[in-house]
Short mmCIF file of C-alpha atoms in Angstrom, two decimals:
data_model
loop_
_atom_site.label_atom_id
_atom_site.label_comp_id
_atom_site.label_asym_id
_atom_site.label_seq_id
_atom_site.Cartn_x
_atom_site.Cartn_y
_atom_site.Cartn_z
CA UNK A 16 -4.47 8.29 -12.76
CA UNK A 17 -2.62 7.51 -9.36
CA UNK A 18 -0.75 10.46 -8.39
CA UNK A 19 1.77 10.10 -4.56
CA UNK A 20 2.69 13.65 -3.80
CA UNK A 21 5.72 12.80 -0.72
CA UNK A 22 4.69 16.89 1.29
CA UNK A 23 7.85 15.67 3.04
CA UNK A 24 10.35 13.81 4.47
CA UNK A 25 10.12 15.30 7.75
CA UNK A 26 8.64 12.96 10.75
CA UNK A 27 7.74 13.73 13.94
CA UNK A 28 8.36 10.15 14.80
CA UNK A 29 11.97 8.25 14.63
CA UNK A 30 9.92 4.49 14.08
CA UNK A 31 13.12 1.37 14.39
CA UNK A 32 12.13 -0.46 10.82
CA UNK A 33 11.79 3.04 8.84
CA UNK A 34 14.18 4.04 5.80
CA UNK A 35 13.24 7.38 6.33
CA UNK A 36 15.18 7.36 10.49
CA UNK A 37 17.22 10.25 11.80
CA UNK A 38 20.17 8.30 12.31
CA UNK A 39 20.01 7.74 8.04
CA UNK A 40 20.06 11.34 6.90
CA UNK A 41 17.67 11.14 5.21
CA UNK A 42 16.84 14.87 4.20
CA UNK A 43 14.10 16.37 5.65
CA UNK A 44 12.29 18.50 2.67
CA UNK A 45 9.66 19.92 2.30
CA UNK A 46 7.61 20.23 -0.52
CA UNK A 47 7.14 23.43 -2.26
CA UNK A 48 4.74 25.14 -4.25
CA UNK A 49 6.49 25.68 -7.07
CA UNK A 50 7.21 22.02 -7.11
CA UNK A 51 3.99 21.01 -7.08
CA UNK A 52 2.50 23.88 -9.32
CA UNK A 53 5.48 21.94 -12.54
CA UNK A 54 4.12 18.61 -11.05
CA UNK A 55 0.12 18.50 -11.50
CA UNK A 56 1.55 20.85 -14.71
CA UNK A 57 3.08 17.69 -16.29
CA UNK A 58 1.12 15.32 -15.37
CA UNK A 59 -2.16 17.87 -17.07
CA UNK A 60 0.13 17.44 -19.75
CA UNK A 61 -0.52 13.34 -20.10
CA UNK A 62 -2.53 12.00 -22.63
CA UNK A 63 -4.15 9.95 -19.28
CA UNK A 64 -5.13 13.05 -17.98
CA UNK A 65 -7.73 13.04 -20.48
CA UNK A 66 -8.73 9.83 -20.67
CA UNK A 67 -8.31 8.73 -17.00
CA UNK A 68 -11.25 7.69 -15.39
CA UNK A 69 -10.37 9.42 -11.73
CA UNK A 70 -7.55 10.97 -10.83
CA UNK A 71 -6.04 8.79 -7.36
CA UNK A 72 -3.85 11.16 -5.01
CA UNK A 73 -2.62 10.06 -2.42
CA UNK A 74 -0.72 12.05 -0.01
CA UNK A 75 2.79 10.52 1.93
CA UNK A 76 5.49 11.13 3.50
CA UNK A 77 7.94 10.57 5.86
CA UNK A 78 4.88 12.47 7.94
CA UNK A 79 2.65 13.92 5.23
CA UNK A 80 0.73 15.95 7.90
CA UNK A 81 3.30 18.34 8.85
CA UNK A 82 2.84 19.87 5.58
CA UNK A 83 0.02 20.65 5.91
CA UNK A 84 0.58 24.51 3.50
CA UNK A 85 0.42 21.94 0.40
CA UNK A 86 -1.61 19.75 1.12
CA UNK A 87 -4.25 22.20 1.43
CA UNK A 88 -2.88 23.94 -2.14
CA UNK A 89 -2.68 21.01 -3.95
CA UNK A 90 -6.15 20.34 -2.85
CA UNK A 91 -7.23 23.62 -4.14
CA UNK A 92 -5.61 22.80 -7.44
CA UNK A 93 -6.86 19.61 -7.99
CA UNK A 94 -10.47 20.82 -7.30
CA UNK A 95 -10.39 23.50 -9.67
CA UNK A 96 -9.07 21.28 -12.61
CA UNK A 97 -11.15 17.71 -11.96
CA UNK A 98 -14.89 17.08 -11.79
CA UNK A 99 -15.15 15.81 -7.80
CA UNK A 100 -17.00 12.80 -8.46
CA UNK A 101 -13.50 11.73 -10.81
CA UNK A 102 -11.37 12.94 -8.03
CA UNK A 103 -9.90 10.46 -5.41
CA UNK A 104 -8.19 11.94 -2.27
CA UNK A 105 -5.99 9.19 0.12
CA UNK A 106 -3.68 9.41 3.16
CA UNK A 107 -1.18 7.87 4.96
CA UNK A 108 -0.26 8.94 8.19
CA UNK A 109 1.07 7.87 12.18
CA UNK A 110 -1.95 9.63 13.97
CA UNK A 111 -0.23 11.55 16.40
CA UNK A 112 -0.57 15.39 14.89
CA UNK A 113 -4.50 16.42 14.87
CA UNK A 114 -5.32 19.96 15.38
CA UNK A 115 -8.44 21.14 14.24
CA UNK A 116 -6.44 22.25 11.16
CA UNK A 117 -5.85 18.98 10.30
CA UNK A 118 -8.87 17.48 11.11
CA UNK A 119 -10.19 19.65 8.50
CA UNK A 120 -8.11 17.64 6.05
CA UNK A 121 -8.35 14.34 7.20
CA UNK A 122 -12.27 14.91 6.45
CA UNK A 123 -11.58 15.29 2.47
CA UNK A 124 -10.00 11.94 2.89
CA UNK A 125 -11.61 9.36 0.81
CA UNK A 126 -9.39 5.87 2.39
CA UNK A 127 -7.29 7.16 5.03
CA UNK A 128 -5.05 5.20 6.14
CA UNK A 129 -3.24 4.81 10.03
CA UNK A 130 -0.10 2.71 10.99
CA UNK A 131 -1.50 1.40 14.72
CA UNK A 132 1.20 -2.38 14.69
CA UNK A 133 -0.85 -2.91 17.93
CA UNK A 134 -1.45 -2.88 21.25
CA UNK A 135 0.63 -0.68 23.14
CA UNK A 136 3.55 -2.65 24.16
CA UNK A 137 3.94 -3.34 20.45
CA UNK A 138 3.32 -0.74 19.17
CA UNK A 139 5.58 0.61 21.07
CA UNK A 140 8.77 -1.30 20.24
CA UNK A 141 9.15 0.40 16.94
CA UNK A 142 6.58 3.12 16.62
CA UNK A 143 8.58 5.98 18.60
CA UNK A 144 8.91 9.94 19.19
CA UNK A 145 12.19 11.61 18.73
CA UNK A 146 12.49 11.46 22.64
CA UNK A 147 12.39 7.95 22.58
CA UNK A 148 8.23 7.31 23.75
CA UNK A 149 6.03 5.33 22.67
CA UNK A 150 3.32 6.88 20.94
CA UNK A 151 0.08 4.81 20.86
CA UNK A 152 -1.50 6.28 23.40
CA UNK A 153 -1.52 9.12 20.44
CA UNK A 154 -2.29 7.33 17.60
CA UNK A 155 -5.41 4.97 19.29
CA UNK A 156 -6.84 8.02 20.53
CA UNK A 157 -6.65 9.64 16.59
CA UNK A 158 -8.14 6.59 15.46
CA UNK A 159 -10.83 6.32 18.17
CA UNK A 160 -11.75 9.56 16.60
CA UNK A 161 -11.36 9.58 13.63
CA UNK A 162 -13.71 6.17 12.90
CA UNK A 163 -17.12 7.67 14.08
CA UNK A 164 -16.82 9.64 11.62
CA UNK A 165 -15.53 7.81 8.93
CA UNK A 166 -14.21 4.53 7.54
CA UNK A 167 -10.25 4.12 8.95
CA UNK A 168 -7.89 1.44 7.70
CA UNK A 169 -5.21 0.54 10.50
CA UNK A 170 -1.70 -0.44 8.30
CA UNK A 171 -0.16 -3.26 10.93
CA UNK A 172 3.65 -3.93 9.67
CA UNK A 173 4.38 -7.11 11.36
CA UNK A 174 7.39 -8.76 11.52
CA UNK A 175 9.46 -11.47 12.94
CA UNK A 176 9.78 -10.37 16.77
CA UNK A 177 5.53 -10.07 16.54
CA UNK A 178 3.93 -12.78 14.17
CA UNK A 179 3.23 -15.13 17.51
CA UNK A 180 0.61 -11.47 18.97
CA UNK A 181 -0.77 -11.27 16.01
CA UNK A 182 -3.81 -12.97 16.33
CA UNK A 183 -4.45 -10.93 19.53
CA UNK A 184 -3.58 -7.80 17.87
CA UNK A 185 -6.49 -8.36 15.55
CA UNK A 186 -9.34 -9.43 18.04
CA UNK A 187 -7.95 -6.46 20.02
CA UNK A 188 -8.63 -4.47 16.78
CA UNK A 189 -12.08 -5.54 16.56
CA UNK A 190 -13.00 -5.35 20.12
CA UNK A 191 -11.57 -1.91 19.17
CA UNK A 192 -15.08 -1.57 16.73
CA UNK A 193 -12.33 -1.38 14.44
CA UNK A 194 -13.71 -3.55 11.43
CA UNK A 195 -10.78 -2.57 8.34
CA UNK A 196 -6.83 -4.53 10.37
CA UNK A 197 -4.37 -4.89 7.47
CA UNK A 198 -1.92 -6.44 9.13
CA UNK A 199 1.02 -6.17 6.37
CA UNK A 200 4.07 -9.60 6.23
CA UNK A 201 7.53 -6.93 6.76
CA UNK A 202 8.61 -7.76 3.11
CA UNK A 203 12.63 -6.06 4.28
CA UNK A 204 13.07 -8.42 7.53
CA UNK A 205 15.36 -10.26 6.03
CA UNK A 206 15.07 -12.65 9.63
CA UNK A 207 12.07 -14.67 8.05
CA UNK A 208 12.56 -18.29 8.84
CA UNK A 209 11.22 -21.57 7.07
CA UNK A 210 9.74 -22.23 10.70
CA UNK A 211 8.02 -18.82 9.96
CA UNK A 212 5.74 -20.24 8.06
CA UNK A 213 3.61 -22.38 9.91
CA UNK A 214 3.24 -19.41 13.26
CA UNK A 215 2.35 -17.35 10.13
CA UNK A 216 -0.58 -20.30 8.54
CA UNK A 217 -2.11 -20.92 12.15
CA UNK A 218 -1.98 -16.73 13.43
CA UNK A 219 -4.44 -15.99 10.63
CA UNK A 220 -6.04 -19.46 10.37
CA UNK A 221 -7.51 -17.89 14.94
CA UNK A 222 -8.42 -14.84 12.81
CA UNK A 223 -10.78 -16.37 10.00
CA UNK A 224 -12.67 -18.49 13.25
CA UNK A 225 -12.22 -15.77 15.56
CA UNK A 226 -13.89 -13.51 12.50
CA UNK A 227 -16.54 -16.54 12.34
CA UNK A 228 -16.94 -16.80 16.17
CA UNK A 229 -17.97 -13.66 16.91
CA UNK A 230 -20.35 -12.81 13.38
CA UNK A 231 -17.76 -9.95 12.37
CA UNK A 232 -19.22 -10.45 8.04
CA UNK A 233 -18.54 -6.59 8.26
CA UNK A 234 -14.50 -6.88 9.06
CA UNK A 235 -11.84 -6.78 6.05
CA UNK A 236 -9.36 -7.91 7.52
CA UNK A 237 -5.74 -9.08 4.50
CA UNK A 238 -5.46 -12.39 3.45
CA UNK A 239 -8.40 -13.71 5.79
CA UNK A 240 -11.78 -12.21 3.92
CA UNK A 241 -10.58 -12.11 0.51
CA UNK A 242 -12.52 -14.61 -1.35
CA UNK A 243 -11.38 -13.79 -5.11
CA UNK A 244 -8.17 -13.84 -6.82
CA UNK A 245 -7.68 -11.13 -8.53
CA UNK A 246 -5.68 -11.93 -11.93
CA UNK A 247 -2.51 -8.66 -11.45
CA UNK A 248 -2.18 -6.54 -14.89
CA UNK A 249 0.32 -4.49 -15.83
CA UNK A 250 2.71 -2.21 -13.40
CA UNK A 251 1.09 1.38 -13.56
CA UNK A 252 4.01 2.91 -12.28
CA UNK A 253 5.51 5.36 -14.97
CA UNK A 254 2.61 5.14 -17.34
CA UNK A 255 0.01 6.17 -14.87
CA UNK A 256 1.43 6.56 -11.52
CA UNK A 257 3.56 8.56 -10.47
CA UNK A 258 5.37 9.08 -7.05
CA UNK A 259 6.64 13.35 -6.18
CA UNK A 260 9.41 13.63 -3.92
CA UNK A 261 9.37 16.99 -2.37
CA UNK A 262 12.65 18.24 -3.81
CA UNK A 263 10.91 17.90 -7.70
CA UNK A 264 11.97 14.27 -8.10
CA UNK A 265 9.73 11.28 -10.30
CA UNK A 266 9.55 7.80 -9.16
CA UNK A 267 7.21 4.88 -10.78
CA UNK A 268 5.91 3.78 -7.41
CA UNK A 269 6.31 3.43 -3.17
CA UNK A 270 8.90 0.57 -4.05
CA UNK A 271 11.23 2.59 -5.55
CA UNK A 272 11.31 6.33 -3.67
CA UNK A 273 15.26 7.52 -3.59
CA UNK A 274 16.26 4.93 -4.95
CA UNK A 275 18.17 6.49 -8.01
CA UNK A 276 18.00 3.34 -10.67
CA UNK A 277 14.13 4.33 -10.96
CA UNK A 278 14.81 8.20 -10.31
CA UNK A 279 12.17 8.99 -13.61
CA UNK A 280 13.15 12.84 -13.31
CA UNK A 281 11.38 15.70 -12.24
CA UNK A 282 9.00 17.77 -12.60
CA UNK A 283 11.11 20.62 -14.15
CA UNK A 284 13.07 18.05 -16.46
CA UNK A 285 9.89 15.94 -17.27
CA UNK A 286 9.68 12.01 -18.08
CA UNK A 287 13.00 10.37 -19.34
CA UNK A 288 10.41 7.75 -21.01
CA UNK A 289 13.20 5.91 -21.84
CA UNK A 290 13.46 4.29 -18.07
CA UNK A 291 9.80 4.16 -18.35
CA UNK A 292 9.61 2.06 -21.12
CA UNK A 293 13.08 0.04 -19.31
CA UNK A 294 10.42 -0.72 -16.53
CA UNK A 295 8.33 -2.33 -17.99
CA UNK A 296 9.95 -4.78 -20.05
CA UNK A 297 11.45 -5.59 -17.27
CA UNK A 298 8.00 -5.84 -16.01
CA UNK A 299 6.81 -7.72 -18.55
CA UNK A 300 9.31 -10.32 -18.68
CA UNK A 301 8.36 -13.46 -16.39
CA UNK A 302 9.40 -14.14 -12.91
CA UNK A 303 11.36 -17.56 -14.16
CA UNK A 304 10.95 -18.78 -10.40
CA UNK A 305 7.75 -19.10 -9.76
CA UNK A 306 7.00 -21.12 -13.47
CA UNK A 307 3.98 -23.24 -12.98
CA UNK A 308 2.31 -22.08 -10.28
CA UNK A 309 -1.00 -21.63 -10.58
CA UNK A 310 -1.19 -18.27 -8.25
CA UNK A 311 1.62 -17.09 -10.82
CA UNK A 312 -1.06 -14.23 -12.35
CA UNK A 313 -2.34 -13.65 -8.95
CA UNK A 314 0.97 -12.98 -6.97
CA UNK A 315 2.69 -9.39 -6.04
CA UNK A 316 6.00 -10.90 -7.10
CA UNK A 317 4.66 -11.90 -11.90
CA UNK A 318 3.51 -8.42 -11.03
CA UNK A 319 6.56 -6.23 -9.52
CA UNK A 320 10.38 -7.55 -10.45
CA UNK A 321 11.28 -4.54 -8.29
CA UNK A 322 10.17 -6.04 -5.25
CA UNK A 323 12.00 -9.77 -6.28
CA UNK A 324 15.08 -7.53 -7.09
CA UNK A 325 14.27 -4.46 -3.46
CA UNK A 326 14.14 -8.56 -2.10
CA UNK A 327 16.50 -11.32 -3.66
CA UNK A 328 18.39 -9.22 -5.67
CA UNK A 329 17.17 -10.48 -9.16
CA UNK A 330 13.84 -9.30 -11.02
CA UNK A 331 13.51 -12.76 -12.26
CA UNK A 332 13.50 -15.17 -8.28
CA UNK A 333 11.16 -14.33 -6.62
CA UNK A 334 10.65 -13.34 -2.11
CA UNK A 335 9.79 -15.69 -0.59
CA UNK A 336 7.61 -13.62 0.95
CA UNK A 337 5.68 -12.84 -1.42
CA UNK A 338 5.09 -15.92 -2.45
CA UNK A 339 3.93 -16.52 1.66
CA UNK A 340 1.61 -13.86 1.33
CA UNK A 341 0.10 -14.95 -2.69
CA UNK A 342 -0.47 -19.08 -1.09
CA UNK A 343 -2.34 -17.50 2.65
CA UNK A 344 -4.57 -15.48 -0.07
CA UNK A 345 -5.20 -19.12 -1.67
CA UNK A 346 -6.02 -21.00 1.69
CA UNK A 347 -9.03 -18.62 2.96
CA UNK A 348 -9.90 -18.14 -1.01
CA UNK B 30 12.02 -18.91 3.16
CA UNK B 31 11.31 -21.24 -0.09
CA UNK B 32 9.71 -20.38 -3.35
CA UNK B 33 6.98 -23.42 -2.63
CA UNK B 34 4.40 -23.76 -6.57
CA UNK B 35 0.27 -24.07 -6.30
CA UNK B 36 0.05 -27.65 -8.76
CA UNK B 37 -3.18 -27.38 -8.02
CA UNK B 38 -6.14 -25.34 -9.71
CA UNK B 39 -9.37 -26.26 -7.59
CA UNK B 40 -9.71 -22.64 -5.95
CA UNK B 41 -9.39 -21.27 -9.50
CA UNK B 42 -12.14 -21.11 -11.41
CA UNK B 43 -14.78 -17.95 -13.43
CA UNK B 44 -16.84 -17.76 -9.99
CA UNK B 45 -13.83 -16.48 -8.03
CA UNK B 46 -10.94 -14.68 -10.69
CA UNK B 47 -11.50 -11.95 -11.12
CA UNK B 48 -8.31 -9.47 -12.49
CA UNK B 49 -8.11 -5.82 -12.90
CA UNK B 50 -9.97 -3.81 -14.86
CA UNK B 51 -7.99 -2.62 -18.27
CA UNK B 52 -4.19 -3.25 -18.06
CA UNK B 53 -3.17 -0.08 -16.02
CA UNK B 54 -5.78 0.50 -14.42
CA UNK B 55 -5.18 -1.35 -11.21
CA UNK B 56 -4.16 1.40 -8.43
CA UNK B 57 -2.40 -0.85 -6.40
CA UNK B 58 0.68 -0.27 -4.21
CA UNK B 59 2.27 -3.55 -4.77
CA UNK B 60 4.00 -3.43 -1.65
CA UNK B 61 1.56 -2.12 0.87
CA UNK B 62 -1.15 -4.60 -1.12
CA UNK B 63 -2.93 -0.88 -1.42
CA UNK B 64 -5.84 -0.06 -3.29
CA UNK B 65 -6.59 4.18 -4.00
CA UNK B 66 -8.97 5.69 -5.69
CA UNK B 67 -12.48 4.65 -5.86
CA UNK B 68 -10.90 1.55 -5.20
CA UNK B 69 -9.81 2.41 -1.42
CA UNK B 70 -13.26 4.09 -0.50
CA UNK B 71 -15.45 2.11 -1.69
CA UNK B 72 -14.16 -0.93 -1.89
CA UNK B 73 -12.33 -3.91 -4.77
CA UNK B 74 -13.05 -3.97 -8.34
CA UNK B 75 -13.82 -7.35 -7.91
CA UNK B 76 -17.09 -6.40 -7.66
CA UNK B 77 -17.20 -5.26 -10.98
CA UNK B 78 -18.47 -6.79 -14.12
CA UNK B 79 -15.08 -8.34 -15.16
CA UNK B 80 -14.80 -11.77 -15.37
CA UNK B 81 -11.72 -14.16 -16.15
CA UNK B 82 -13.34 -14.86 -19.52
CA UNK B 83 -14.19 -11.06 -20.15
CA UNK B 84 -11.61 -9.56 -19.17
CA UNK B 85 -8.97 -7.65 -21.84
CA UNK B 86 -5.85 -7.56 -19.23
CA UNK B 87 -4.45 -10.92 -20.67
#
């Protein structure tokens, strides 16, 4: 079971590519103990609560560490309900809030993802504080301190503006001692063009060459260090995967949060089972644009029709950037 | 950007094709290419014994 608590919609940054920007007028709500309790009560009544091999609890936002009270409370509740061997914590943070209390929380996180787009000149292009100041210096200091104690996943958003520097950026992180570097091509960037494709492939090829030359066998870098294909299983949204917002509303995944079309109910009223069935029905149909492709069953666009809808406007027409990501995987396998 | 289908199976064989463990156990954030739970913490389920031949995911 995969459960994500959006502890707050509030954030101390104002990143230019974020859905949650100040200008978008998203409510800066904070999750309360009452909402968390209702969410946990709902989960414990589901069949999959008993049958799940593990309970993965993720904290997300906004900036999740702006609501430490609720993170500590949720951890306390889950630790009372679930054996430690079945419980895994994850968190995505911007790395700018890092005091003693937050360090204690981070210590308990099994899978920590830290948003860091590149060197200062790249990171600070988009990831700024509300006063306009770049956040690189603070995030890098946090990343280094955490990486001395535990594994940290550097999650990079790569846009058309920054793709030309991708290899340099990844090599920089490798030389700084990081080994889990996850560049993600910004799927919502509508400016990607056909002429970008050779640049994207070239950047990833250069990264591969660099890793081989330096013999960084322990490095994990998206696409480049993967060697096997994973045939996609069914969408888990609303079945074993739940995103809870601060106001108690439920969505199937991070992609759909806030989208009224994919509102699955509220912690106080329960899951809208008809909506969950509709989601499964849509996802179980074929992505017609890709019939015959040998990567069909290994591609995000074959499992997730909502990605297709978000990016192309049609459930069954694949996103070209998702297609490119699958071809990257194929090249480096 | 265009959709470009791959039309050969050279790299897709039983040695390098694995499956997520069962129908609903992927814990995979499709858009983020992100695994949570033990998959995220200890590595991908690709290390399991499930192969293209034995999985019940398809």
